[in-house]
Amino acid sequence: MRTLVLNAGYEPLAVVSFKRALVLVMNDKATVVEHIHGEPVWGAAGSYDRPAVILLTRYVRVPGSRRVPVTRRGVLRRDGHRCGYCGKSASTIDHILPRSRGGADSWENLVACCLRCNNVKGDRTPQEMSWELRITPQPPRGGQWTVRGTERSDPRWEPYLALAA
């Protein structure tokens, strides 16, 4: 079981284990906002609801720029596992401007790509191939990207992650 942690201002911070969330609640560092219905957890001081979403009692300062690191998995997820050139199912990523020509490993230069298009394109640019990109590659935004662990989210988290988008 995993729990979404919200800052005192309801900003999503992280996803932690059920045990860690319960320790924060038991030490009065957080309160339960959404709980999982069922049997409560019994402790020495009483019973506690099983937390799905907790709210920190004190505000935690977050560094200003939370840049999302560029990863193969992230590019595929951002593009919905669809090829940026033909729209079919993608399993690889492609550098729009090839690395051999100075193309960077950046969100703006990477696109999800099917194996066929990747092999046909090779070391050329889409303009040289007379190909059009179906999307405009850009860095991902929103709570699902800046809060680690929300790839497999709980339906109870959705209203809180939508606030961060």
mmCIF file of N, CA and C in Angstrom, residues 71-83 89-94 107 110-114 145:
data_model
loop_
_atom_site.group_PDB
_atom_site.id
_atom_site.type_symbol
_atom_site.label_atom_id
_atom_site.label_comp_id
_atom_site.label_asym_id
_atom_site.label_seq_id
_atom_site.Cartn_x
_atom_site.Cartn_y
_atom_site.Cartn_z
ATOM 1 N N THR A 71 14.430 10.413 -19.525
ATOM 2 C CA THR A 71 14.676 8.972 -19.565
ATOM 3 C C THR A 71 13.910 8.367 -20.741
ATOM 4 N N ARG A 72 14.359 7.218 -21.181
ATOM 5 C CA ARG A 72 13.690 6.511 -22.266
ATOM 6 C C ARG A 72 12.246 6.217 -21.871
ATOM 7 N N ARG A 73 12.079 5.719 -20.659
ATOM 8 C CA ARG A 73 10.751 5.394 -20.157
ATOM 9 C C ARG A 73 9.856 6.638 -20.085
ATOM 10 N N GLY A 74 10.445 7.756 -19.683
ATOM 11 C CA GLY A 74 9.696 9.005 -19.590
ATOM 12 C C GLY A 74 9.230 9.502 -20.948
ATOM 13 N N VAL A 75 10.098 9.393 -21.957
ATOM 14 C CA VAL A 75 9.735 9.832 -23.315
ATOM 15 C C VAL A 75 8.599 8.967 -23.849
ATOM 16 N N LEU A 76 8.702 7.653 -23.656
ATOM 17 C CA LEU A 76 7.632 6.754 -24.113
ATOM 18 C C LEU A 76 6.320 7.069 -23.395
ATOM 19 N N ARG A 77 6.402 7.330 -22.100
ATOM 20 C CA ARG A 77 5.199 7.663 -21.322
ATOM 21 C C ARG A 77 4.598 8.990 -21.764
ATOM 22 N N ARG A 78 5.454 10.000 -21.973
ATOM 23 C CA ARG A 78 4.966 11.314 -22.399
ATOM 24 C C ARG A 78 4.218 11.214 -23.727
ATOM 25 N N ASP A 79 4.732 10.396 -24.656
ATOM 26 C CA ASP A 79 4.138 10.278 -25.990
ATOM 27 C C ASP A 79 3.073 9.186 -26.075
ATOM 28 N N GLY A 80 2.705 8.605 -24.946
ATOM 29 C CA GLY A 80 1.651 7.599 -24.935
ATOM 30 C C GLY A 80 2.023 6.319 -25.656
ATOM 31 N N HIS A 81 3.317 6.002 -25.723
ATOM 32 C CA HIS A 81 3.818 4.805 -26.411
ATOM 33 C C HIS A 81 3.365 4.770 -27.877
ATOM 34 N N ARG A 82 3.252 5.938 -28.499
ATOM 35 C CA ARG A 82 2.879 6.057 -29.910
ATOM 36 C C ARG A 82 4.018 6.702 -30.677
ATOM 37 N N CYS A 83 4.286 6.198 -31.873
ATOM 38 C CA CYS A 83 5.363 6.717 -32.717
ATOM 39 C C CYS A 83 5.076 8.167 -33.099
ATOM 40 N N SER A 89 2.350 1.772 -32.483
ATOM 41 C CA SER A 89 2.898 1.475 -31.159
ATOM 42 C C SER A 89 4.423 1.649 -31.169
ATOM 43 N N ALA A 90 4.931 2.385 -30.190
ATOM 44 C CA ALA A 90 6.361 2.691 -30.127
ATOM 45 C C ALA A 90 7.028 1.902 -29.017
ATOM 46 N N SER A 91 8.242 1.418 -29.309
ATOM 47 C CA SER A 91 9.010 0.693 -28.302
ATOM 48 C C SER A 91 10.416 1.266 -28.147
ATOM 49 N N THR A 92 10.789 2.214 -29.008
ATOM 50 C CA THR A 92 12.110 2.841 -28.933
ATOM 51 C C THR A 92 11.932 4.357 -28.908
ATOM 52 N N ILE A 93 13.048 5.056 -28.736
ATOM 53 C CA ILE A 93 13.014 6.517 -28.844
ATOM 54 C C ILE A 93 13.970 6.940 -29.950
ATOM 55 N N ASP A 94 13.721 8.109 -30.509
ATOM 56 C CA ASP A 94 14.523 8.606 -31.621
ATOM 57 C C ASP A 94 14.953 10.041 -31.338
ATOM 58 N N TRP A 107 14.247 16.707 -23.771
ATOM 59 C CA TRP A 107 12.837 16.455 -24.028
ATOM 60 C C TRP A 107 12.420 16.981 -25.396
ATOM 61 N N LEU A 110 13.857 14.454 -28.323
ATOM 62 C CA LEU A 110 13.543 13.025 -28.291
ATOM 63 C C LEU A 110 12.059 12.806 -28.513
ATOM 64 N N VAL A 111 11.745 11.722 -29.216
ATOM 65 C CA VAL A 111 10.355 11.372 -29.495
ATOM 66 C C VAL A 111 10.240 9.845 -29.478
ATOM 67 N N ALA A 112 9.092 9.342 -29.034
ATOM 68 C CA ALA A 112 8.840 7.901 -29.083
ATOM 69 C C ALA A 112 8.779 7.486 -30.548
ATOM 70 N N CYS A 113 9.260 6.279 -30.841
ATOM 71 C CA CYS A 113 9.360 5.857 -32.239
ATOM 72 C C CYS A 113 9.178 4.347 -32.344
ATOM 73 N N CYS A 114 8.508 3.921 -33.412
ATOM 74 C CA CYS A 114 8.403 2.478 -33.645
ATOM 75 C C CYS A 114 9.716 1.998 -34.252
ATOM 76 N N TRP A 145 4.301 14.136 -13.058
ATOM 77 C CA TRP A 145 5.705 14.109 -13.464
ATOM 78 C C TRP A 145 6.635 14.600 -12.366
#
